[in-house]
C-alpha positions as a printed Julia matrix, in Angstrom:
82×3 Matrix{Float64}:
 -134.38  15.6   142.75
 -137.77  14.51  141.19
 -138.48  12.27  144.29
 -137.83  15.27  146.75
 -140.33  17.7   144.61
 -142.79  15.09  144.64
 -142.77  14.68  148.36
 -142.56  18.61  148.88
 -139.13  18.89  149.87
 -137.29  21.68  148.44
 -133.58  21.21  149.33
 -130.82  23.71  149.24
 -128.99  23.33  146.14
 -125.39  24.19  146.02
 -123.65  23.98  142.65
 -120.3   23.23  143.94
 -119.19  21.85  140.49
 -119.34  25.22  139.27
 -117.57  27.13  141.81
 -115.09  26.18  144.45
 -116.24  25.9   148.12
 -114.22  27.55  150.67
 -112.73  25.41  153.61
 -115.26  27.19  156.05
 -118.35  25.99  153.58
 -117.26  22.62  153.46
 -116.73  22.32  157.38
 -120.41  24.06  157.68
 -121.99  21.26  155.47
 -119.84  18.26  157.22
 -121.62  19.57  160.33
 -124.91  19.75  158.78
 -124.55  16.21  157.49
 -122.83  15.07  160.48
 -120.17  13.49  158.1
 -116.26  13.32  158.43
 -114.5   14.85  155.43
 -113.52  11.3   154.02
 -117.23  10.74  153.87
 -117.55  13.1   150.88
 -114.35  12.14  148.9
 -115.31  10.33  145.67
 -112.96   7.04  146.08
 -113.29   5.96  142.57
 -112.16   9.12  141.1
 -108.72   8.73  139.18
 -106.78  11.47  141.34
 -107.85   9.98  144.59
 -106.87   6.42  143.44
 -103.4    7.86  141.97
 -102.47  10.4   144.67
 -104.47   9.85  147.79
 -105.66   6.33  148.59
 -102.87   5.49  150.93
 -102.34   8.51  152.69
 -103.33   9.02  156.6
 -104.64  12.79  156.13
 -106.03  14.57  159.01
 -109.69  16.08  158.73
 -108.1   19.63  158.13
 -106.16  18.2   155.3
 -109.21  16.53  153.64
 -111.09  19.68  154.03
 -108.19  21.6   152.2
 -108.1   18.97  149.42
 -111.85  19.1   148.81
 -111.86  22.91  148.67
 -109.21  22.59  145.9
 -110.47  19.58  144.0
 -114.25  19.67  143.84
 -114.18  16.46  141.49
 -113.5   14.47  144.66
 -116.6   15.44  146.41
 -119.52  13.03  146.48
 -122.78  14.22  145.06
 -125.42  14.98  145.42
 -125.31  15.88  149.14
 -129.12  16.56  150.19
 -130.43  18.01  153.68
 -133.73  19.26  154.34
 -134.29  22.91  154.93
 -134.65  23.91  158.54
């Protein structure tokens, strides 16, 4: 964050660790970042390794999982304000 501040960039900050994001919000973020849901998954998290690693899930299923398990979402995710 300090680097961005020094460069005069003020990103939108979403504190998704403090409150759950809806599936719609996650889909919107994915669109802005041009990511697939799996790109946001923290693959080193115990829950991922124990329960999700070898599953072939759809994008919709990943979005649902991310919306209910915020600890699985990579952080930070930054984009420049429009």
